[in-house]
């Protein structure tokens, strides 16, 4: 590990096996996952996306965020339902709301 830390190029390291599971939970970019319907994990210690999201939520590593759709007219937009359903399916506590407005200044208030 000491030798790898001196690399001149950016790199990502994931620990393997049961002891490496937390490295997979804490990594937020391109985390390799497995799927529960596969007969075996692709690599030792690999978790499903659901297991990773559950762990992140339990550790407070997945804070809820608020997302918005701005514009006019947007009352018929299905975006909040679509995104809300996706957030819920992935174990996220995020929200997605609509703000019907024609003014950017109103949004920035």
mmCIF file of N, CA and C in Angstrom:
data_model
loop_
_atom_site.group_PDB
_atom_site.id
_atom_site.type_symbol
_atom_site.label_atom_id
_atom_site.label_comp_id
_atom_site.label_asym_id
_atom_site.label_seq_id
_atom_site.Cartn_x
_atom_site.Cartn_y
_atom_site.Cartn_z
ATOM 1 N N UNK A 1 0.822 -1.192 0.000
ATOM 2 C CA UNK A 1 0.000 0.000 0.000
ATOM 3 C C UNK A 1 0.868 1.258 0.000
ATOM 4 N N UNK A 2 1.981 1.218 0.742
ATOM 5 C CA UNK A 2 2.865 2.382 0.795
ATOM 6 C C UNK A 2 3.409 2.691 -0.599
ATOM 7 N N UNK A 3 3.766 1.656 -1.350
ATOM 8 C CA UNK A 3 4.282 1.853 -2.701
ATOM 9 C C UNK A 3 3.190 2.423 -3.615
ATOM 10 N N UNK A 4 1.965 1.904 -3.515
ATOM 11 C CA UNK A 4 0.856 2.360 -4.359
ATOM 12 C C UNK A 4 0.510 3.811 -4.077
ATOM 13 N N UNK A 5 0.671 4.273 -2.846
ATOM 14 C CA UNK A 5 0.331 5.649 -2.488
ATOM 15 C C UNK A 5 1.250 6.653 -3.173
ATOM 16 N N UNK A 6 2.372 6.214 -3.687
ATOM 17 C CA UNK A 6 3.321 7.109 -4.345
ATOM 18 C C UNK A 6 3.142 7.144 -5.861
ATOM 19 N N UNK A 7 2.076 6.537 -6.370
ATOM 20 C CA UNK A 7 1.840 6.553 -7.807
ATOM 21 C C UNK A 7 1.576 7.972 -8.281
ATOM 22 N N UNK A 8 2.065 8.291 -9.466
ATOM 23 C CA UNK A 8 1.896 9.634 -10.015
ATOM 24 C C UNK A 8 0.532 9.810 -10.689
ATOM 25 N N UNK A 9 -0.183 8.728 -10.919
ATOM 26 C CA UNK A 9 -1.482 8.823 -11.570
ATOM 27 C C UNK A 9 -2.598 8.544 -10.550
ATOM 28 N N UNK A 10 -3.764 9.157 -10.737
ATOM 29 C CA UNK A 10 -4.880 8.866 -9.823
ATOM 30 C C UNK A 10 -5.267 7.392 -9.907
ATOM 31 N N UNK A 11 -5.683 6.830 -8.799
ATOM 32 C CA UNK A 11 -6.085 5.431 -8.789
ATOM 33 C C UNK A 11 -7.157 5.196 -7.731
ATOM 34 N N UNK A 12 -7.870 4.100 -7.878
ATOM 35 C CA UNK A 12 -8.890 3.681 -6.925
ATOM 36 C C UNK A 12 -8.518 2.278 -6.470
ATOM 37 N N UNK A 13 -8.606 2.031 -5.177
ATOM 38 C CA UNK A 13 -8.304 0.703 -4.650
ATOM 39 C C UNK A 13 -9.489 0.210 -3.832
ATOM 40 N N UNK A 14 -9.865 -1.021 -4.060
ATOM 41 C CA UNK A 14 -10.917 -1.662 -3.287
ATOM 42 C C UNK A 14 -10.329 -2.905 -2.639
ATOM 43 N N UNK A 15 -10.570 -3.067 -1.354
ATOM 44 C CA UNK A 15 -10.105 -4.260 -0.663
ATOM 45 C C UNK A 15 -11.038 -5.420 -1.017
ATOM 46 N N UNK A 16 -10.526 -6.613 -0.974
ATOM 47 C CA UNK A 16 -11.303 -7.793 -1.361
ATOM 48 C C UNK A 16 -11.756 -8.565 -0.128
ATOM 49 N N UNK A 17 -12.698 -9.458 -0.324
ATOM 50 C CA UNK A 17 -13.176 -10.345 0.727
ATOM 51 C C UNK A 17 -14.057 -9.629 1.744
ATOM 52 N N UNK A 18 -14.389 -10.338 2.807
ATOM 53 C CA UNK A 18 -15.261 -9.774 3.832
ATOM 54 C C UNK A 18 -14.693 -8.511 4.463
ATOM 55 N N UNK A 19 -13.383 -8.458 4.649
ATOM 56 C CA UNK A 19 -12.774 -7.273 5.251
ATOM 57 C C UNK A 19 -12.819 -6.067 4.322
ATOM 58 N N UNK A 20 -13.010 -6.288 3.042
ATOM 59 C CA UNK A 20 -13.031 -5.197 2.082
ATOM 60 C C UNK A 20 -14.416 -4.649 1.761
ATOM 61 N N UNK A 21 -15.430 -5.207 2.385
ATOM 62 C CA UNK A 21 -16.783 -4.764 2.057
ATOM 63 C C UNK A 21 -16.998 -3.279 2.329
ATOM 64 N N UNK A 22 -16.428 -2.759 3.398
ATOM 65 C CA UNK A 22 -16.646 -1.344 3.716
ATOM 66 C C UNK A 22 -16.026 -0.448 2.655
ATOM 67 N N UNK A 23 -14.931 -0.872 2.025
ATOM 68 C CA UNK A 23 -14.354 -0.046 0.963
ATOM 69 C C UNK A 23 -15.331 0.087 -0.201
ATOM 70 N N UNK A 24 -16.140 -0.909 -0.415
ATOM 71 C CA UNK A 24 -17.140 -0.866 -1.474
ATOM 72 C C UNK A 24 -18.316 0.034 -1.086
ATOM 73 N N UNK A 25 -18.647 0.055 0.196
ATOM 74 C CA UNK A 25 -19.728 0.911 0.683
ATOM 75 C C UNK A 25 -19.311 2.382 0.618
ATOM 76 N N UNK A 26 -18.077 2.673 0.992
ATOM 77 C CA UNK A 26 -17.613 4.058 1.065
ATOM 78 C C UNK A 26 -17.243 4.653 -0.290
ATOM 79 N N UNK A 27 -16.933 3.815 -1.268
ATOM 80 C CA UNK A 27 -16.581 4.304 -2.603
ATOM 81 C C UNK A 27 -17.840 4.789 -3.312
ATOM 82 N N UNK A 28 -17.868 6.055 -3.713
ATOM 83 C CA UNK A 28 -19.055 6.627 -4.345
ATOM 84 C C UNK A 28 -19.012 6.635 -5.871
ATOM 85 N N UNK A 29 -17.878 6.260 -6.465
ATOM 86 C CA UNK A 29 -17.737 6.359 -7.915
ATOM 87 C C UNK A 29 -17.417 4.993 -8.508
ATOM 88 N N UNK A 30 -18.283 4.537 -9.398
ATOM 89 C CA UNK A 30 -18.066 3.292 -10.142
ATOM 90 C C UNK A 30 -17.823 2.089 -9.227
ATOM 91 N N UNK A 31 -18.588 1.972 -8.168
ATOM 92 C CA UNK A 31 -18.446 0.848 -7.257
ATOM 93 C C UNK A 31 -18.908 -0.433 -7.939
ATOM 94 N N UNK A 32 -18.053 -1.442 -8.007
ATOM 95 C CA UNK A 32 -18.491 -2.698 -8.622
ATOM 96 C C UNK A 32 -19.529 -3.380 -7.724
ATOM 97 N N UNK A 33 -20.568 -3.886 -8.334
ATOM 98 C CA UNK A 33 -21.629 -4.560 -7.587
ATOM 99 C C UNK A 33 -21.939 -5.899 -8.219
ATOM 100 N N UNK A 34 -22.641 -6.714 -7.476
ATOM 101 C CA UNK A 34 -23.137 -7.973 -7.997
ATOM 102 C C UNK A 34 -24.657 -7.903 -7.990
ATOM 103 N N UNK A 35 -25.319 -8.925 -8.450
ATOM 104 C CA UNK A 35 -26.779 -8.972 -8.447
ATOM 105 C C UNK A 35 -27.211 -10.224 -7.682
ATOM 106 N N UNK A 36 -28.244 -10.098 -6.845
ATOM 107 C CA UNK A 36 -28.673 -11.251 -6.042
ATOM 108 C C UNK A 36 -29.054 -12.490 -6.848
ATOM 109 N N UNK A 37 -29.435 -12.326 -8.107
ATOM 110 C CA UNK A 37 -29.837 -13.481 -8.912
ATOM 111 C C UNK A 37 -28.664 -14.217 -9.553
ATOM 112 N N UNK A 38 -27.462 -13.656 -9.464
ATOM 113 C CA UNK A 38 -26.293 -14.371 -9.969
ATOM 114 C C UNK A 38 -25.959 -15.518 -9.018
ATOM 115 N N UNK A 39 -25.466 -16.621 -9.535
ATOM 116 C CA UNK A 39 -25.175 -17.763 -8.650
ATOM 117 C C UNK A 39 -24.053 -17.473 -7.644
ATOM 118 N N UNK A 40 -23.101 -16.631 -8.028
ATOM 119 C CA UNK A 40 -22.014 -16.257 -7.119
ATOM 120 C C UNK A 40 -21.601 -14.815 -7.414
ATOM 121 N N UNK A 41 -21.009 -14.165 -6.430
ATOM 122 C CA UNK A 41 -20.489 -12.810 -6.637
ATOM 123 C C UNK A 41 -19.327 -12.876 -7.615
ATOM 124 N N UNK A 42 -19.150 -11.819 -8.398
ATOM 125 C CA UNK A 42 -18.072 -11.788 -9.391
ATOM 126 C C UNK A 42 -16.701 -11.695 -8.741
ATOM 127 N N UNK A 43 -16.644 -11.174 -7.522
ATOM 128 C CA UNK A 43 -15.375 -11.052 -6.804
ATOM 129 C C UNK A 43 -15.642 -11.239 -5.310
ATOM 130 N N UNK A 44 -14.668 -11.725 -4.571
ATOM 131 C CA UNK A 44 -14.856 -11.922 -3.133
ATOM 132 C C UNK A 44 -15.214 -10.607 -2.428
ATOM 133 N N UNK A 45 -16.263 -10.647 -1.613
ATOM 134 C CA UNK A 45 -16.671 -9.467 -0.867
ATOM 135 C C UNK A 45 -17.596 -8.541 -1.616
ATOM 136 N N UNK A 46 -17.902 -8.866 -2.850
ATOM 137 C CA UNK A 46 -18.755 -7.978 -3.637
ATOM 138 C C UNK A 46 -20.181 -8.005 -3.104
ATOM 139 N N UNK A 47 -20.797 -6.822 -3.056
ATOM 140 C CA UNK A 47 -22.143 -6.649 -2.530
ATOM 141 C C UNK A 47 -23.098 -6.254 -3.646
ATOM 142 N N UNK A 48 -24.384 -6.453 -3.409
ATOM 143 C CA UNK A 48 -25.366 -5.991 -4.378
ATOM 144 C C UNK A 48 -25.556 -4.487 -4.189
ATOM 145 N N UNK A 49 -26.124 -3.840 -5.188
ATOM 146 C CA UNK A 49 -26.398 -2.399 -5.082
ATOM 147 C C UNK A 49 -27.316 -2.132 -3.894
ATOM 148 N N UNK A 50 -28.300 -2.994 -3.667
ATOM 149 C CA UNK A 50 -29.225 -2.823 -2.546
ATOM 150 C C UNK A 50 -28.491 -2.931 -1.210
ATOM 151 N N UNK A 51 -27.580 -3.882 -1.087
ATOM 152 C CA UNK A 51 -26.810 -4.025 0.158
ATOM 153 C C UNK A 51 -25.945 -2.792 0.413
ATOM 154 N N UNK A 52 -25.345 -2.257 -0.638
ATOM 155 C CA UNK A 52 -24.514 -1.059 -0.495
ATOM 156 C C UNK A 52 -25.366 0.133 -0.076
ATOM 157 N N UNK A 53 -26.504 0.316 -0.735
ATOM 158 C CA UNK A 53 -27.376 1.444 -0.396
ATOM 159 C C UNK A 53 -27.911 1.320 1.025
ATOM 160 N N UNK A 54 -28.255 0.124 1.460
ATOM 161 C CA UNK A 54 -28.744 -0.096 2.825
ATOM 162 C C UNK A 54 -27.666 0.261 3.837
ATOM 163 N N UNK A 55 -26.434 -0.156 3.585
ATOM 164 C CA UNK A 55 -25.327 0.160 4.496
ATOM 165 C C UNK A 55 -25.055 1.659 4.526
ATOM 166 N N UNK A 56 -25.052 2.304 3.371
ATOM 167 C CA UNK A 56 -24.825 3.746 3.317
ATOM 168 C C UNK A 56 -25.887 4.495 4.106
ATOM 169 N N UNK A 57 -27.122 4.067 3.963
ATOM 170 C CA UNK A 57 -28.227 4.704 4.680
ATOM 171 C C UNK A 57 -28.073 4.495 6.189
ATOM 172 N N UNK A 58 -27.733 3.283 6.608
ATOM 173 C CA UNK A 58 -27.574 2.959 8.027
ATOM 174 C C UNK A 58 -26.461 3.767 8.676
ATOM 175 N N UNK A 59 -25.401 4.043 7.931
ATOM 176 C CA UNK A 59 -24.268 4.796 8.462
ATOM 177 C C UNK A 59 -24.408 6.309 8.274
ATOM 178 N N UNK A 60 -25.524 6.743 7.716
ATOM 179 C CA UNK A 60 -25.716 8.171 7.470
ATOM 180 C C UNK A 60 -24.846 8.688 6.340
ATOM 181 N N UNK A 61 -24.403 7.790 5.493
ATOM 182 C CA UNK A 61 -23.524 8.139 4.388
ATOM 183 C C UNK A 61 -24.310 8.489 3.135
ATOM 184 N N UNK A 62 -25.631 8.432 3.252
ATOM 185 C CA UNK A 62 -26.502 8.715 2.123
ATOM 186 C C UNK A 62 -27.525 9.756 2.564
ATOM 187 N N UNK A 63 -27.082 10.991 2.764
ATOM 188 C CA UNK A 63 -28.021 12.016 3.223
ATOM 189 C C UNK A 63 -29.073 12.295 2.158
ATOM 190 N N UNK A 64 -30.263 12.653 2.625
ATOM 191 C CA UNK A 64 -31.324 12.963 1.665
ATOM 192 C C UNK A 64 -31.018 14.284 0.968
ATOM 193 N N UNK A 65 -31.421 14.371 -0.268
ATOM 194 C CA UNK A 65 -31.223 15.579 -1.065
ATOM 195 C C UNK A 65 -32.545 15.957 -1.697
ATOM 196 N N UNK A 66 -32.691 17.227 -2.007
ATOM 197 C CA UNK A 66 -33.901 17.718 -2.657
ATOM 198 C C UNK A 66 -33.573 18.116 -4.095
ATOM 199 N N UNK A 67 -34.361 17.618 -5.025
ATOM 200 C CA UNK A 67 -34.210 17.943 -6.431
ATOM 201 C C UNK A 67 -35.482 18.632 -6.907
ATOM 202 N N UNK A 68 -35.345 19.502 -7.898
ATOM 203 C CA UNK A 68 -36.486 20.283 -8.374
ATOM 204 C C UNK A 68 -36.511 20.349 -9.891
ATOM 205 N N UNK A 69 -37.717 20.492 -10.416
ATOM 206 C CA UNK A 69 -37.949 20.780 -11.818
ATOM 207 C C UNK A 69 -38.512 22.187 -11.874
ATOM 208 N N UNK A 70 -37.854 23.082 -12.594
ATOM 209 C CA UNK A 70 -38.291 24.473 -12.723
ATOM 210 C C UNK A 70 -38.740 24.736 -14.147
ATOM 211 N N UNK A 71 -39.760 25.572 -14.303
ATOM 212 C CA UNK A 71 -40.219 25.966 -15.629
ATOM 213 C C UNK A 71 -41.696 26.264 -15.625
ATOM 214 N N UNK A 72 -42.217 26.496 -16.798
ATOM 215 C CA UNK A 72 -43.646 26.712 -16.945
ATOM 216 C C UNK A 72 -44.043 26.396 -18.377
ATOM 217 N N UNK A 73 -45.115 25.736 -18.627
ATOM 218 C CA UNK A 73 -45.951 25.026 -17.665
ATOM 219 C C UNK A 73 -45.365 23.646 -17.374
ATOM 220 N N UNK A 74 -45.419 23.232 -16.151
ATOM 221 C CA UNK A 74 -44.871 21.918 -15.774
ATOM 222 C C UNK A 74 -45.845 21.081 -14.945
ATOM 223 N N UNK A 75 -47.078 21.576 -14.783
ATOM 224 C CA UNK A 75 -48.030 20.884 -13.912
ATOM 225 C C UNK A 75 -48.302 19.447 -14.341
ATOM 226 N N UNK A 76 -48.190 19.146 -15.623
ATOM 227 C CA UNK A 76 -48.457 17.788 -16.118
ATOM 228 C C UNK A 76 -47.206 16.900 -16.153
ATOM 229 N N UNK A 77 -46.068 17.432 -15.737
ATOM 230 C CA UNK A 77 -44.825 16.670 -15.822
ATOM 231 C C UNK A 77 -44.842 15.440 -14.912
ATOM 232 N N UNK A 78 -44.487 14.285 -15.477
ATOM 233 C CA UNK A 78 -44.406 13.080 -14.652
ATOM 234 C C UNK A 78 -43.061 12.942 -13.925
ATOM 235 N N UNK A 79 -42.163 13.892 -14.118
ATOM 236 C CA UNK A 79 -40.813 13.773 -13.556
ATOM 237 C C UNK A 79 -40.774 13.511 -12.046
ATOM 238 N N UNK A 80 -41.536 14.243 -11.218
ATOM 239 C CA UNK A 80 -41.467 13.961 -9.782
ATOM 240 C C UNK A 80 -41.865 12.523 -9.422
ATOM 241 N N UNK A 81 -42.883 12.005 -10.080
ATOM 242 C CA UNK A 81 -43.307 10.625 -9.805
ATOM 243 C C UNK A 81 -42.240 9.638 -10.281
ATOM 244 N N UNK A 82 -41.711 9.860 -11.462
ATOM 245 C CA UNK A 82 -40.686 8.967 -12.017
ATOM 246 C C UNK A 82 -39.450 8.958 -11.127
ATOM 247 N N UNK A 83 -38.941 10.144 -10.813
ATOM 248 C CA UNK A 83 -37.734 10.221 -9.992
ATOM 249 C C UNK A 83 -37.987 9.736 -8.571
ATOM 250 N N UNK A 84 -39.132 10.102 -7.998
ATOM 251 C CA UNK A 84 -39.458 9.646 -6.644
ATOM 252 C C UNK A 84 -39.526 8.133 -6.554
ATOM 253 N N UNK A 85 -40.100 7.506 -7.562
ATOM 254 C CA UNK A 85 -40.178 6.050 -7.602
ATOM 255 C C UNK A 85 -38.782 5.434 -7.690
ATOM 256 N N UNK A 86 -37.937 6.021 -8.529
ATOM 257 C CA UNK A 86 -36.558 5.533 -8.642
ATOM 258 C C UNK A 86 -35.779 5.700 -7.352
ATOM 259 N N UNK A 87 -35.931 6.855 -6.713
ATOM 260 C CA UNK A 87 -35.250 7.080 -5.431
ATOM 261 C C UNK A 87 -35.687 6.037 -4.408
ATOM 262 N N UNK A 88 -36.998 5.809 -4.305
ATOM 263 C CA UNK A 88 -37.525 4.847 -3.332
ATOM 264 C C UNK A 88 -37.034 3.433 -3.632
ATOM 265 N N UNK A 89 -37.029 3.056 -4.896
ATOM 266 C CA UNK A 89 -36.587 1.714 -5.287
ATOM 267 C C UNK A 89 -35.123 1.484 -4.955
ATOM 268 N N UNK A 90 -34.340 2.554 -4.923
ATOM 269 C CA UNK A 90 -32.916 2.441 -4.626
ATOM 270 C C UNK A 90 -32.578 2.752 -3.173
ATOM 271 N N UNK A 91 -33.606 2.934 -2.350
ATOM 272 C CA UNK A 91 -33.372 3.168 -0.926
ATOM 273 C C UNK A 91 -32.934 4.577 -0.593
ATOM 274 N N UNK A 92 -33.133 5.513 -1.501
ATOM 275 C CA UNK A 92 -32.743 6.907 -1.260
ATOM 276 C C UNK A 92 -33.886 7.670 -0.604
ATOM 277 N N UNK A 93 -33.551 8.603 0.255
ATOM 278 C CA UNK A 93 -34.567 9.438 0.897
ATOM 279 C C UNK A 93 -34.703 10.778 0.168
ATOM 280 N N UNK A 94 -34.281 10.831 -1.079
ATOM 281 C CA UNK A 94 -34.334 12.068 -1.846
ATOM 282 C C UNK A 94 -35.769 12.422 -2.222
ATOM 283 N N UNK A 95 -35.999 13.706 -2.496
ATOM 284 C CA UNK A 95 -37.298 14.169 -2.993
ATOM 285 C C UNK A 95 -37.087 14.918 -4.308
ATOM 286 N N UNK A 96 -38.129 14.937 -5.120
ATOM 287 C CA UNK A 96 -38.093 15.618 -6.414
ATOM 288 C C UNK A 96 -39.402 16.373 -6.537
ATOM 289 N N UNK A 97 -39.341 17.688 -6.597
ATOM 290 C CA UNK A 97 -40.540 18.526 -6.602
ATOM 291 C C UNK A 97 -40.580 19.428 -7.825
ATOM 292 N N UNK A 98 -41.764 20.002 -8.068
ATOM 293 C CA UNK A 98 -41.961 20.934 -9.182
ATOM 294 C C UNK A 98 -42.087 22.354 -8.650
ATOM 295 N N UNK A 99 -41.561 23.298 -9.402
ATOM 296 C CA UNK A 99 -41.723 24.730 -9.100
ATOM 297 C C UNK A 99 -42.106 25.399 -10.405
ATOM 298 N N UNK A 100 -43.401 25.714 -10.546
ATOM 299 C CA UNK A 100 -43.881 26.343 -11.765
ATOM 300 C C UNK A 100 -43.527 27.832 -11.728
ATOM 301 N N UNK A 101 -42.586 28.215 -12.572
ATOM 302 C CA UNK A 101 -42.124 29.593 -12.604
ATOM 303 C C UNK A 101 -41.537 29.900 -13.965
ATOM 304 N N UNK A 102 -41.680 31.159 -14.367
ATOM 305 C CA UNK A 102 -41.087 31.611 -15.622
ATOM 306 C C UNK A 102 -39.848 32.460 -15.348
ATOM 307 N N UNK A 103 -39.524 32.633 -14.061
ATOM 308 C CA UNK A 103 -38.449 33.542 -13.695
ATOM 309 C C UNK A 103 -37.314 32.831 -12.960
ATOM 310 N N UNK A 104 -36.127 32.949 -13.485
ATOM 311 C CA UNK A 104 -34.965 32.414 -12.802
ATOM 312 C C UNK A 104 -34.745 33.145 -11.482
ATOM 313 N N UNK A 105 -35.022 34.442 -11.477
ATOM 314 C CA UNK A 105 -34.849 35.228 -10.247
ATOM 315 C C UNK A 105 -35.716 34.681 -9.109
ATOM 316 N N UNK A 106 -36.926 34.236 -9.425
ATOM 317 C CA UNK A 106 -37.801 33.660 -8.407
ATOM 318 C C UNK A 106 -37.215 32.386 -7.821
ATOM 319 N N UNK A 107 -36.547 31.613 -8.646
ATOM 320 C CA UNK A 107 -35.927 30.364 -8.193
ATOM 321 C C UNK A 107 -34.763 30.666 -7.259
ATOM 322 N N UNK A 108 -34.021 31.708 -7.550
ATOM 323 C CA UNK A 108 -32.828 32.032 -6.770
ATOM 324 C C UNK A 108 -33.117 32.703 -5.435
ATOM 325 N N UNK A 109 -34.366 33.086 -5.186
ATOM 326 C CA UNK A 109 -34.725 33.757 -3.927
ATOM 327 C C UNK A 109 -34.596 32.833 -2.749
#
